[in-house]
PDB file of C-alpha atoms in Angstrom:
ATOM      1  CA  UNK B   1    -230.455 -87.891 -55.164  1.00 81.00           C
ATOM      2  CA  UNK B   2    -227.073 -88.120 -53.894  1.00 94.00           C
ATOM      3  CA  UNK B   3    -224.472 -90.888 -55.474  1.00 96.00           C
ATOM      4  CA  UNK B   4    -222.959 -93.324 -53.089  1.00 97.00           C
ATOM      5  CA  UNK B   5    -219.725 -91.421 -52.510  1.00 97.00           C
ATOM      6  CA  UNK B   6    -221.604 -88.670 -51.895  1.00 97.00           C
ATOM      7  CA  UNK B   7    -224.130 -90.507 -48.935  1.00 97.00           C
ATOM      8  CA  UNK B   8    -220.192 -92.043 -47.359  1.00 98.00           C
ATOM      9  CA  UNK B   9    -218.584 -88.370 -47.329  1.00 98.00           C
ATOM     10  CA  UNK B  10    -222.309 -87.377 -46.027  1.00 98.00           C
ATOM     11  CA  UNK B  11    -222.297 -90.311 -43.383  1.00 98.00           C
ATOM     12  CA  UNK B  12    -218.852 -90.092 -42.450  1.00 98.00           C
ATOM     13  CA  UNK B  13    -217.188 -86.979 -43.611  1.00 98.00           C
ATOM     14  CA  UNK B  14    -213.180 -86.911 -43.480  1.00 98.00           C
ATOM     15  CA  UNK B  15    -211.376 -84.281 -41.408  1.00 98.00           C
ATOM     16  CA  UNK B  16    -214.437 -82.766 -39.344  1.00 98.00           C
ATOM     17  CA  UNK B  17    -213.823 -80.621 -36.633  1.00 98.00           C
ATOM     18  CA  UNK B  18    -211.362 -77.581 -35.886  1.00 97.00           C
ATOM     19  CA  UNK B  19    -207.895 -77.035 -35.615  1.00 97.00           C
ATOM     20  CA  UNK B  20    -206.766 -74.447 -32.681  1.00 96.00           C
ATOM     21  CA  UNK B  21    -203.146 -72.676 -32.210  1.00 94.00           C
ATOM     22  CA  UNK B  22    -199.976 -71.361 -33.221  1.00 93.00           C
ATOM     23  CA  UNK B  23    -199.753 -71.613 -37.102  1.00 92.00           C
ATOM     24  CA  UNK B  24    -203.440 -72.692 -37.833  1.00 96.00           C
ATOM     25  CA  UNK B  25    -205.290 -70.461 -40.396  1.00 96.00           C
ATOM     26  CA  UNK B  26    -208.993 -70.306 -41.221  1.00 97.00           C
ATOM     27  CA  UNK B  27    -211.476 -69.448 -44.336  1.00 98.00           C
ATOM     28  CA  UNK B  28    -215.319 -69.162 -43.932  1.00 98.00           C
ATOM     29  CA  UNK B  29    -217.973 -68.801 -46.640  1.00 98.00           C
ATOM     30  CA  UNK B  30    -221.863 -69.063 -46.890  1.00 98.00           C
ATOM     31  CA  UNK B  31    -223.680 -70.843 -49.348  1.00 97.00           C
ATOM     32  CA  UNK B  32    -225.837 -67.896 -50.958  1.00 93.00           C
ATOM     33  CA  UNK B  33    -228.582 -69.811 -52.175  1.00 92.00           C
ATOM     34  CA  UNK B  34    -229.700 -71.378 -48.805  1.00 95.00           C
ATOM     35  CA  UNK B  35    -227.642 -69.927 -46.175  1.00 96.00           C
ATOM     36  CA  UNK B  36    -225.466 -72.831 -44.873  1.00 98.00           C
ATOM     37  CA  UNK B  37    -222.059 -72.186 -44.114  1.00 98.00           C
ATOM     38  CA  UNK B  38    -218.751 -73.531 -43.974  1.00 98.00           C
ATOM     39  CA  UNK B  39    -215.541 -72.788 -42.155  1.00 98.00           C
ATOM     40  CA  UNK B  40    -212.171 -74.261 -42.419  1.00 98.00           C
ATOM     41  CA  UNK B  41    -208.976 -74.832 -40.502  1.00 98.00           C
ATOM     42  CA  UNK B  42    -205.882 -75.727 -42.221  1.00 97.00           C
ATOM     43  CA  UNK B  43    -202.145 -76.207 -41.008  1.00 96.00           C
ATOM     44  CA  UNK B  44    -199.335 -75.664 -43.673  1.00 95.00           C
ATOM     45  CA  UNK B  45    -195.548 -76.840 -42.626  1.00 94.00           C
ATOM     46  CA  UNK B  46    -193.131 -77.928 -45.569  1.00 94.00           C
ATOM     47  CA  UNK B  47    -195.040 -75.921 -48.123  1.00 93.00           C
ATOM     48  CA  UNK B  48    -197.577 -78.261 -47.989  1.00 95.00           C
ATOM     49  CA  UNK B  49    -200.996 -79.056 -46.133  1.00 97.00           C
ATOM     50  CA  UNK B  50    -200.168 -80.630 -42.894  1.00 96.00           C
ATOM     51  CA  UNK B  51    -203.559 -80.587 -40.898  1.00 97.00           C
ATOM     52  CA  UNK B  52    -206.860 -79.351 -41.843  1.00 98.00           C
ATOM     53  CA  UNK B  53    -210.267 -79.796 -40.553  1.00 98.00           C
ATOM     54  CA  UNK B  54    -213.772 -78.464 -41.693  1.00 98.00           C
ATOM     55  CA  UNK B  55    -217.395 -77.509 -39.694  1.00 98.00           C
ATOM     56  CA  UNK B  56    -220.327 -76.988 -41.653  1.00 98.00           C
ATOM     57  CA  UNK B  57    -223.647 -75.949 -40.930  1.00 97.00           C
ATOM     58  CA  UNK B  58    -225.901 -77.805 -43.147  1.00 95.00           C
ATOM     59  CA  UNK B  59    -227.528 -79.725 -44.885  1.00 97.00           C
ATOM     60  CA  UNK B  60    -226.156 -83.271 -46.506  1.00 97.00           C
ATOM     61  CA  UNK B  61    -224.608 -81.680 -49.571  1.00 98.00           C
ATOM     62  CA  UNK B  62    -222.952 -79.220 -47.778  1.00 98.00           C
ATOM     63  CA  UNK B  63    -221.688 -81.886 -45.222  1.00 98.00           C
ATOM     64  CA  UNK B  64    -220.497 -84.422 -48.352  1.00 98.00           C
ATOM     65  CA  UNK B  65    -219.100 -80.832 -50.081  1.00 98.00           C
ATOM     66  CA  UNK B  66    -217.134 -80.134 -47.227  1.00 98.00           C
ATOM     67  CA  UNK B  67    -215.688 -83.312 -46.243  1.00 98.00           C
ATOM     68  CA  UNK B  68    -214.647 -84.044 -50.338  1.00 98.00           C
ATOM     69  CA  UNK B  69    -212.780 -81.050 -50.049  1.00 98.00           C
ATOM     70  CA  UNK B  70    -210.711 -81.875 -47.007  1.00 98.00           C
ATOM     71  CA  UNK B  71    -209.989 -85.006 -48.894  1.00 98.00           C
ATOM     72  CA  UNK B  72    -208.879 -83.759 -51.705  1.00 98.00           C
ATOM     73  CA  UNK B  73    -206.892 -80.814 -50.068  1.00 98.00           C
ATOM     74  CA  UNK B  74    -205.419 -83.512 -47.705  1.00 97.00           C
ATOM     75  CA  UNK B  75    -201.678 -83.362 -47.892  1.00 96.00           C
ATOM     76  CA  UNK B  76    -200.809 -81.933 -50.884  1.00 97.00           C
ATOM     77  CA  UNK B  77    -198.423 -79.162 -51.914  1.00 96.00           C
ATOM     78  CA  UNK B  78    -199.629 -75.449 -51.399  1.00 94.00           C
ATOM     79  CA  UNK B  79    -199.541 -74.721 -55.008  1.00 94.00           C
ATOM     80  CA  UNK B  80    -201.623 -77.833 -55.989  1.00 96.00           C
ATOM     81  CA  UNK B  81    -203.704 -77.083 -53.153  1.00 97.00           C
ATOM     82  CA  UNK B  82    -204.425 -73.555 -54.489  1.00 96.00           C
ATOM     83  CA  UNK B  83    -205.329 -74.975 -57.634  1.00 97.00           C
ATOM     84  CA  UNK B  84    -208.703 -76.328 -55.846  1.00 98.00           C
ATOM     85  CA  UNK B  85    -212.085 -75.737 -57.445  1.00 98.00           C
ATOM     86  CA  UNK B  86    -215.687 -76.632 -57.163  1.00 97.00           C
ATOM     87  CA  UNK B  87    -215.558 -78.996 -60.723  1.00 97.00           C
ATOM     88  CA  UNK B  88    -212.803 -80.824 -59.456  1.00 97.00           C
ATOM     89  CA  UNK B  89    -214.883 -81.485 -55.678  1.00 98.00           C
ATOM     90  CA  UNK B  90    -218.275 -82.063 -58.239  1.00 98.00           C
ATOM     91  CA  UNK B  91    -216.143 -84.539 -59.991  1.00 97.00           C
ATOM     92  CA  UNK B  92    -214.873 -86.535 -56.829  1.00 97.00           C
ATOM     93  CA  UNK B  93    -219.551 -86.445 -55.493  1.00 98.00           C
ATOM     94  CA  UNK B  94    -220.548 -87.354 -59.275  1.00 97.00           C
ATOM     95  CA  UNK B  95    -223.766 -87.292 -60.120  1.00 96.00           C
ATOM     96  CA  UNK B  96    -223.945 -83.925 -58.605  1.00 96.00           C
ATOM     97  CA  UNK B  97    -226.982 -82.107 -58.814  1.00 93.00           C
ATOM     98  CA  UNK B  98    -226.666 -78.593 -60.658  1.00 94.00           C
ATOM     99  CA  UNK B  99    -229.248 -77.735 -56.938  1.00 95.00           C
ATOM    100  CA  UNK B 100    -225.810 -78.396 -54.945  1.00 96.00           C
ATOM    101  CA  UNK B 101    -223.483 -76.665 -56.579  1.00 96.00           C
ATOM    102  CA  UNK B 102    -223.788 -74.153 -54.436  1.00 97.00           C
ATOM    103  CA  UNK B 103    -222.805 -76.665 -51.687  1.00 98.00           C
ATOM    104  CA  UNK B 104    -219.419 -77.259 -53.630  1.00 98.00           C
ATOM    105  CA  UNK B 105    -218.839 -73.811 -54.460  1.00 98.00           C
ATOM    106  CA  UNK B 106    -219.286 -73.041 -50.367  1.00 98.00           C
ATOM    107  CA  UNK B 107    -216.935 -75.331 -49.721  1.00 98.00           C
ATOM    108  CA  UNK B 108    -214.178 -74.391 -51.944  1.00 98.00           C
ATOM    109  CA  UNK B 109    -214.336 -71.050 -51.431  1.00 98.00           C
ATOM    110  CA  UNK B 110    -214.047 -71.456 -47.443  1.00 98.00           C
ATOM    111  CA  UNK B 111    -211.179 -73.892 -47.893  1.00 98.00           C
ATOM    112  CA  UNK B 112    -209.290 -71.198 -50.157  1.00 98.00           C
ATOM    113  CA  UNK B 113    -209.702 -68.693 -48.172  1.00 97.00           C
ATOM    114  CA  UNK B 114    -208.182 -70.501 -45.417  1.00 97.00           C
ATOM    115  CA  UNK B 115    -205.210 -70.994 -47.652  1.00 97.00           C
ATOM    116  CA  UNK B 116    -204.907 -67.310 -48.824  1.00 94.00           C
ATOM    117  CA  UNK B 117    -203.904 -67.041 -44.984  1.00 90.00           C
ATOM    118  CA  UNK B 118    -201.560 -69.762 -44.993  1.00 81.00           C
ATOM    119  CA  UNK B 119    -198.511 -67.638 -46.278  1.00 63.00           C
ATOM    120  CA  UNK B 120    -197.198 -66.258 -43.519  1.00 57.00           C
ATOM    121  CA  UNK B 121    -199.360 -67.550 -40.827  1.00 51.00           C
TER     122      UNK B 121
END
């Protein structure tokens, strides 16, 4: 069901965990179809994303979902990073199911969020 990028980011996700303290800001979201949620932490210092981390309660998709967009998010500019969407994370897992897009759309909008709060926290 899932392709092999998907099972590694699955099996050993990038960037799992939490950040904690001065400057770190953090975006949640729920995955309306099943429930499972998302939260992440990000860091931004130079304009761009300096630390970041992701916890996710669910299942496999939602895991691989998560841990593609850390990747992806990793170290880049804030206006790139703002540029993030769910085709662009579907792209990275592909074949992706259209039963897990939900998973990638979760994920995306949790890691947005925590960048709306970026600027000035």
């Amino acid at each position: 069901m899932y392709s092999p990028i998907a099972m590694d980011h699955f099996l050993k996700p990038r960037h799992a965990g939490t950040l904690t303290g001065p400057g770190v800001c953090s975006g949640s979201a729920t995955n309306a179809d099943c429930g499972d949620t998302a939260r992440f932490t990000v860091r931004i210092a130079g304009g761009a994303v300096a630390e970041l981390a992701f916890a996710s309660n669910g299942c496999a998709g939602a895991i691989a979902a998560c841990s593609a967009t850390a990747q992806w998010l990793a170290a880049k500019p804030l206006p790139a990073a703002l540029a993030l969407n769910a085709a662009a994370i579907e792209g990275i897992l592909a074949p992706w199911t259209a039963s897990k897009r939900g998973c990638t759309q979760m994920a995306v909008t949790a890691a947005l969020a925590a960048l709306a709060q970026a600027n000035p926290c």
